PDB file of C-alpha atoms and ligand atoms in Angstrom:
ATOM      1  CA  UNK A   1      19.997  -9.730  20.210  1.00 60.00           C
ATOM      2  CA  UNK A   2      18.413  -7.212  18.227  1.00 72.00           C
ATOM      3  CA  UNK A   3      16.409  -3.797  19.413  1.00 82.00           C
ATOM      4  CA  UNK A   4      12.779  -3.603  17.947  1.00 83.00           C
ATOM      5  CA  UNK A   5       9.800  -0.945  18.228  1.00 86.00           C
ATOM      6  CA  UNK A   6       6.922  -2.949  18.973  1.00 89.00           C
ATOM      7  CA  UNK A   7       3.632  -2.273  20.474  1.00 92.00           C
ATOM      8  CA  UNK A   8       0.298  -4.306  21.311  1.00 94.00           C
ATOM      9  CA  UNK A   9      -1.425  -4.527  18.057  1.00 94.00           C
ATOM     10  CA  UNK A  10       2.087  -5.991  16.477  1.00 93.00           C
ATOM     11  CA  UNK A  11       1.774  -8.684  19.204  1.00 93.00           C
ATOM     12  CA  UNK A  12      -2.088  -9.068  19.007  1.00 95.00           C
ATOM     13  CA  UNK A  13      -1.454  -9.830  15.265  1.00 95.00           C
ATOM     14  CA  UNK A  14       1.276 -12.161  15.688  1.00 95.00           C
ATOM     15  CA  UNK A  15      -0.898 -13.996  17.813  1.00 95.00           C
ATOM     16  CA  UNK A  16      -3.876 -13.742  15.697  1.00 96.00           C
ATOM     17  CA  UNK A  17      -2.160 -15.266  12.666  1.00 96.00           C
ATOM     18  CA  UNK A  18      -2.653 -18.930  13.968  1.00 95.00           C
ATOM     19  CA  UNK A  19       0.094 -20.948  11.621  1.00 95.00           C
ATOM     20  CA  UNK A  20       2.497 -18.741  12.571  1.00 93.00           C
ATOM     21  CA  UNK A  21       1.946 -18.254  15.712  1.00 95.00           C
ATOM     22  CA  UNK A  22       1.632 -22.266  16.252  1.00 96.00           C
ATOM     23  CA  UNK A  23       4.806 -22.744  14.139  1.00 95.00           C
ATOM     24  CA  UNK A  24       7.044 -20.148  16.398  1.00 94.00           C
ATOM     25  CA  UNK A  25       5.388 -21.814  19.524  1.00 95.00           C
ATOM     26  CA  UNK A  26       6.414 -25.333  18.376  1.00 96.00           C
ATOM     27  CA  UNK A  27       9.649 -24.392  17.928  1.00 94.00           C
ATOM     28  CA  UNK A  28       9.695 -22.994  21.373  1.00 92.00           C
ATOM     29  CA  UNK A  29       8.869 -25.899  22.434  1.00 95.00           C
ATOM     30  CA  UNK A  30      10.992 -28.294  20.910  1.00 96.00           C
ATOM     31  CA  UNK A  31      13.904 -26.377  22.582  1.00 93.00           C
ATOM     32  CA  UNK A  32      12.398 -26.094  25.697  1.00 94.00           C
ATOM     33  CA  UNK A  33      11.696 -29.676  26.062  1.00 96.00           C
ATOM     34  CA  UNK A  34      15.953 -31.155  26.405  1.00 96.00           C
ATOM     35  CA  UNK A  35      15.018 -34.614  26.958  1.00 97.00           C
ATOM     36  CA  UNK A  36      12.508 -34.848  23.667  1.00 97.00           C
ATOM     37  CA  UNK A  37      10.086 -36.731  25.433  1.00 97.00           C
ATOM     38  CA  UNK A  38       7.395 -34.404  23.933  1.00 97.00           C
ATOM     39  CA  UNK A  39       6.212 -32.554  27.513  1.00 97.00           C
ATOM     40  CA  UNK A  40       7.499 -30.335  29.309  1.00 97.00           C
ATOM     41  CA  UNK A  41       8.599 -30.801  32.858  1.00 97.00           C
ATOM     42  CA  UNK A  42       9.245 -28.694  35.822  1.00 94.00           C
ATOM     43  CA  UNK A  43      13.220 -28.402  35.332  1.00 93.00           C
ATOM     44  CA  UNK A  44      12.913 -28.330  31.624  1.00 94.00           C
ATOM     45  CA  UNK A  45       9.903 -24.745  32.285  1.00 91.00           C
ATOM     46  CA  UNK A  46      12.363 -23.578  34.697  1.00 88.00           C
ATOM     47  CA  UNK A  47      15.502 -23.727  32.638  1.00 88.00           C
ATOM     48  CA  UNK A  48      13.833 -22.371  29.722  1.00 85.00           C
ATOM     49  CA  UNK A  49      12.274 -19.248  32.051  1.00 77.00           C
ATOM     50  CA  UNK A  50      15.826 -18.259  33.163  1.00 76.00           C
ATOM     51  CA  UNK A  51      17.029 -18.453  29.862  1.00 73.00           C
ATOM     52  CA  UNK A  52      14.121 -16.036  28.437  1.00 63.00           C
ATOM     53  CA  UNK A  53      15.138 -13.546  30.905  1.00 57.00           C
ATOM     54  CA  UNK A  54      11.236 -13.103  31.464  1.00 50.00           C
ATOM     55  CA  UNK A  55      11.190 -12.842  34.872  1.00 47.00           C
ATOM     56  CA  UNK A  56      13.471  -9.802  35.198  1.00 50.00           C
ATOM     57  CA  UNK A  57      12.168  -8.063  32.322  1.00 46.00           C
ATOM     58  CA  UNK A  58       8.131  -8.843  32.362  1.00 45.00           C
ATOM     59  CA  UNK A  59       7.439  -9.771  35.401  1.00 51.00           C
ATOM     60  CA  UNK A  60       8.804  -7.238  37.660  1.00 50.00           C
ATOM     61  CA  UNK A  61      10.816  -9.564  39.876  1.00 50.00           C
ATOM     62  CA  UNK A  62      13.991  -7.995  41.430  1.00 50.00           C
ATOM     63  CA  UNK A  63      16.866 -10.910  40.333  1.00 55.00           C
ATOM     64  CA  UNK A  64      17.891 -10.274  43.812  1.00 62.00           C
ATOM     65  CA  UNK A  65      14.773 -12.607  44.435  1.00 67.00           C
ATOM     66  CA  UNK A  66      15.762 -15.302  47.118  1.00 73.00           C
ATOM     67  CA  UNK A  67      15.802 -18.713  46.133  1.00 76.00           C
ATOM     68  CA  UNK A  68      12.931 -19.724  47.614  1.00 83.00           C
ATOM     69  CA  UNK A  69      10.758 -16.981  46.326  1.00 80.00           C
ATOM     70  CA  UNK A  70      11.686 -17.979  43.183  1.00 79.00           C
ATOM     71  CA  UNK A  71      11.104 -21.856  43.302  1.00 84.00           C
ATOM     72  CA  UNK A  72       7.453 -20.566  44.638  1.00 87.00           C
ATOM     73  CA  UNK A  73       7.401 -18.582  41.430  1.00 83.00           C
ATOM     74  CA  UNK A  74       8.140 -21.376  38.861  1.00 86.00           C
ATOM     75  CA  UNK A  75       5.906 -23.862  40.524  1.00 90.00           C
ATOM     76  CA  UNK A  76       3.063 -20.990  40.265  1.00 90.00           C
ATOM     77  CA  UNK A  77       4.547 -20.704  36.322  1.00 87.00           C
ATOM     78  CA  UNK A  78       4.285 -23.856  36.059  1.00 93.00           C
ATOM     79  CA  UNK A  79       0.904 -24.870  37.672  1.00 93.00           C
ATOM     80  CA  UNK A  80      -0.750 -22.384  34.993  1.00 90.00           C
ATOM     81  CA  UNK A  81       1.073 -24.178  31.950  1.00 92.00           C
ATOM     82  CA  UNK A  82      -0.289 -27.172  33.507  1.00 95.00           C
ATOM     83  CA  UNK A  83      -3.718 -27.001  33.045  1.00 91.00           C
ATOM     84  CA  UNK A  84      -4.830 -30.963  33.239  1.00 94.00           C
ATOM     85  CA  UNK A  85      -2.439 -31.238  36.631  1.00 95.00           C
ATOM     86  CA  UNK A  86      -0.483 -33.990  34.941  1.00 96.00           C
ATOM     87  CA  UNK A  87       2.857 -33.049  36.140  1.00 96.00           C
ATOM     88  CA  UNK A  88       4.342 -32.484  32.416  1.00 97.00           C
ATOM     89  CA  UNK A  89       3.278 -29.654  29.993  1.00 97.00           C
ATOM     90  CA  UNK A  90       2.315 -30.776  26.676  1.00 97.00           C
ATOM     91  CA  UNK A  91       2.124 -29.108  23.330  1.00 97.00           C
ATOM     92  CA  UNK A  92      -1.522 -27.818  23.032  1.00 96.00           C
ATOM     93  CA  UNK A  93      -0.979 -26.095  26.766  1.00 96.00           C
ATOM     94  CA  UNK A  94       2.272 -24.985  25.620  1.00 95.00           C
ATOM     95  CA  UNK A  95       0.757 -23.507  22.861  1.00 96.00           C
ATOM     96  CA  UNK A  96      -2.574 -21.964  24.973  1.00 94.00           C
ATOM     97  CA  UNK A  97      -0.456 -20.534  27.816  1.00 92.00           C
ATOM     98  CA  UNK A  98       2.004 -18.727  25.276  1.00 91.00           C
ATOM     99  CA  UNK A  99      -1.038 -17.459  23.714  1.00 94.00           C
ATOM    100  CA  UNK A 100      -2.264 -15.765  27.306  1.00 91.00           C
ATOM    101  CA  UNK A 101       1.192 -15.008  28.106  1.00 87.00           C
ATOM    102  CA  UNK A 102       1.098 -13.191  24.558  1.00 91.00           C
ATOM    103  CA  UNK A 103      -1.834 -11.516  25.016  1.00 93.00           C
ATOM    104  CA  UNK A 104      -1.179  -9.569  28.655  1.00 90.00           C
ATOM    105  CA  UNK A 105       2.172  -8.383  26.909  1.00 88.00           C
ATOM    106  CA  UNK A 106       0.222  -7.062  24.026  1.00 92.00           C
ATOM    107  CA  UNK A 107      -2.155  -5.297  26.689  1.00 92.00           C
ATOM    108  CA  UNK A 108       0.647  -4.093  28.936  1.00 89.00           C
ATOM    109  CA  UNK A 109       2.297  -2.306  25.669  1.00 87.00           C
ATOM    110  CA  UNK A 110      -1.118  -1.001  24.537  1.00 90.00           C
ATOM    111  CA  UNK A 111      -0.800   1.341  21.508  1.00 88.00           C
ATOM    112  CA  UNK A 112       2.482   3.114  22.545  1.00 83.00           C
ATOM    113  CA  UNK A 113       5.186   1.762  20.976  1.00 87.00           C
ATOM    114  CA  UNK A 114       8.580   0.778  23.220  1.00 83.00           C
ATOM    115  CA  UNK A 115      12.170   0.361  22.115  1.00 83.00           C
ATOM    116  CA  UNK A 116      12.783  -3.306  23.177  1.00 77.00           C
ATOM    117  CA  UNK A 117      15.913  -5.788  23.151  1.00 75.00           C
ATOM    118  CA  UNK A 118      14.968  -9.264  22.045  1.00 76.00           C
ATOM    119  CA  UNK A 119      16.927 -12.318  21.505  1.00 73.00           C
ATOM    120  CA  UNK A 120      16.670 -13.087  17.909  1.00 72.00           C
ATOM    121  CA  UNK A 121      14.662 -15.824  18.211  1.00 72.00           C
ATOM    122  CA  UNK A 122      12.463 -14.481  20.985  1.00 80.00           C
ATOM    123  CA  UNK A 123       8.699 -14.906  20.284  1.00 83.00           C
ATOM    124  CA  UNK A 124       8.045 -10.945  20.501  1.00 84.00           C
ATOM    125  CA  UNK A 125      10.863 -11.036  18.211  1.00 85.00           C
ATOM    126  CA  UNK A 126       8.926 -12.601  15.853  1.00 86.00           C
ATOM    127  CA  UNK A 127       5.682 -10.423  16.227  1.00 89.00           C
ATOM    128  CA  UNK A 128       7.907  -7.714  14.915  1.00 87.00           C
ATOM    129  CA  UNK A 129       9.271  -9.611  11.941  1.00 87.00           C
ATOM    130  CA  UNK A 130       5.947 -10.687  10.644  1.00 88.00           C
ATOM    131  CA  UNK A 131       5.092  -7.078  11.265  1.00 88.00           C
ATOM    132  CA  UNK A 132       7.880  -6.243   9.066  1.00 86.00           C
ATOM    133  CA  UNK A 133       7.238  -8.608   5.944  1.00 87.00           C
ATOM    134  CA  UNK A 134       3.450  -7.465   6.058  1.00 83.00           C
ATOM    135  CA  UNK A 135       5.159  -3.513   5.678  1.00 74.00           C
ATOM    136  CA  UNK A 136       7.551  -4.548   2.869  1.00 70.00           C
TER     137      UNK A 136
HETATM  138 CA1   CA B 201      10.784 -33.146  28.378  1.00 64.77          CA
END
């Protein structure tokens, strides 16, 4: 866990810069998915959203949230990743719905820049360490 100062245009750019953004979003990925069968599915999504901590922290859910809210919340999660209705999330919509997902953070932050705690290997994380090598 480390604190960062990030704002939109640090995101925007993180996204904008394709190989990286691809690479950190492939590694997401390959954690996400537990079974390595190269798709995400409904558990695995789930799993990795608790883990993120996104839902408290982005999307304004109270974590007093019954159970049943919640379920109705993944599937909705999930029904966006899934963007062929397959069942399974694969790489590419991995990779598009991260970018969206990306993209209305960047706009919520906007151009003033927040004090933030990140998991180290969070993807805003990231934004803010590519920010940092292009400073040095
Ligand atoms: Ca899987």
């Amino acid at each position: 866990m480390g604190v960062v100062i990030i704002d939109g245009s640090t995101v925007q750019d993180f996204v904008a810069d394709e190989e990286q953004f691809n690479k950190s979003a492939d590694e997401k990925f390959a954690e996400m998915d537990l079974n390595h069968d190269g798709v995400l599915s409904r558990s695995e999504l789930r799993k990795a959203f608790e883990s993120f901590r996104l839902i408290e922290s982005h999307f304004g859910v109270d974590v007093a949230t019954p159970p049943e809210e919640l379920t109705k919340l993944y599937d909705s999660i999930f029904e966006r990743f899934d963007c062929d209705k397959s069942g399974t999330i694969d790489l590419e919509e991995f990779r598009a719905e991260m970018k969206m997902i990306m993209l209305a953070i960047a706009d919520g932050l906007g151009s003033s820049p927040i004090q933030m705690a990140l998991d180290d290997n969070s993807l805003l994380q990231q934004a803010a360490d590519l920010e940092a090598s292009k400073n040095q």
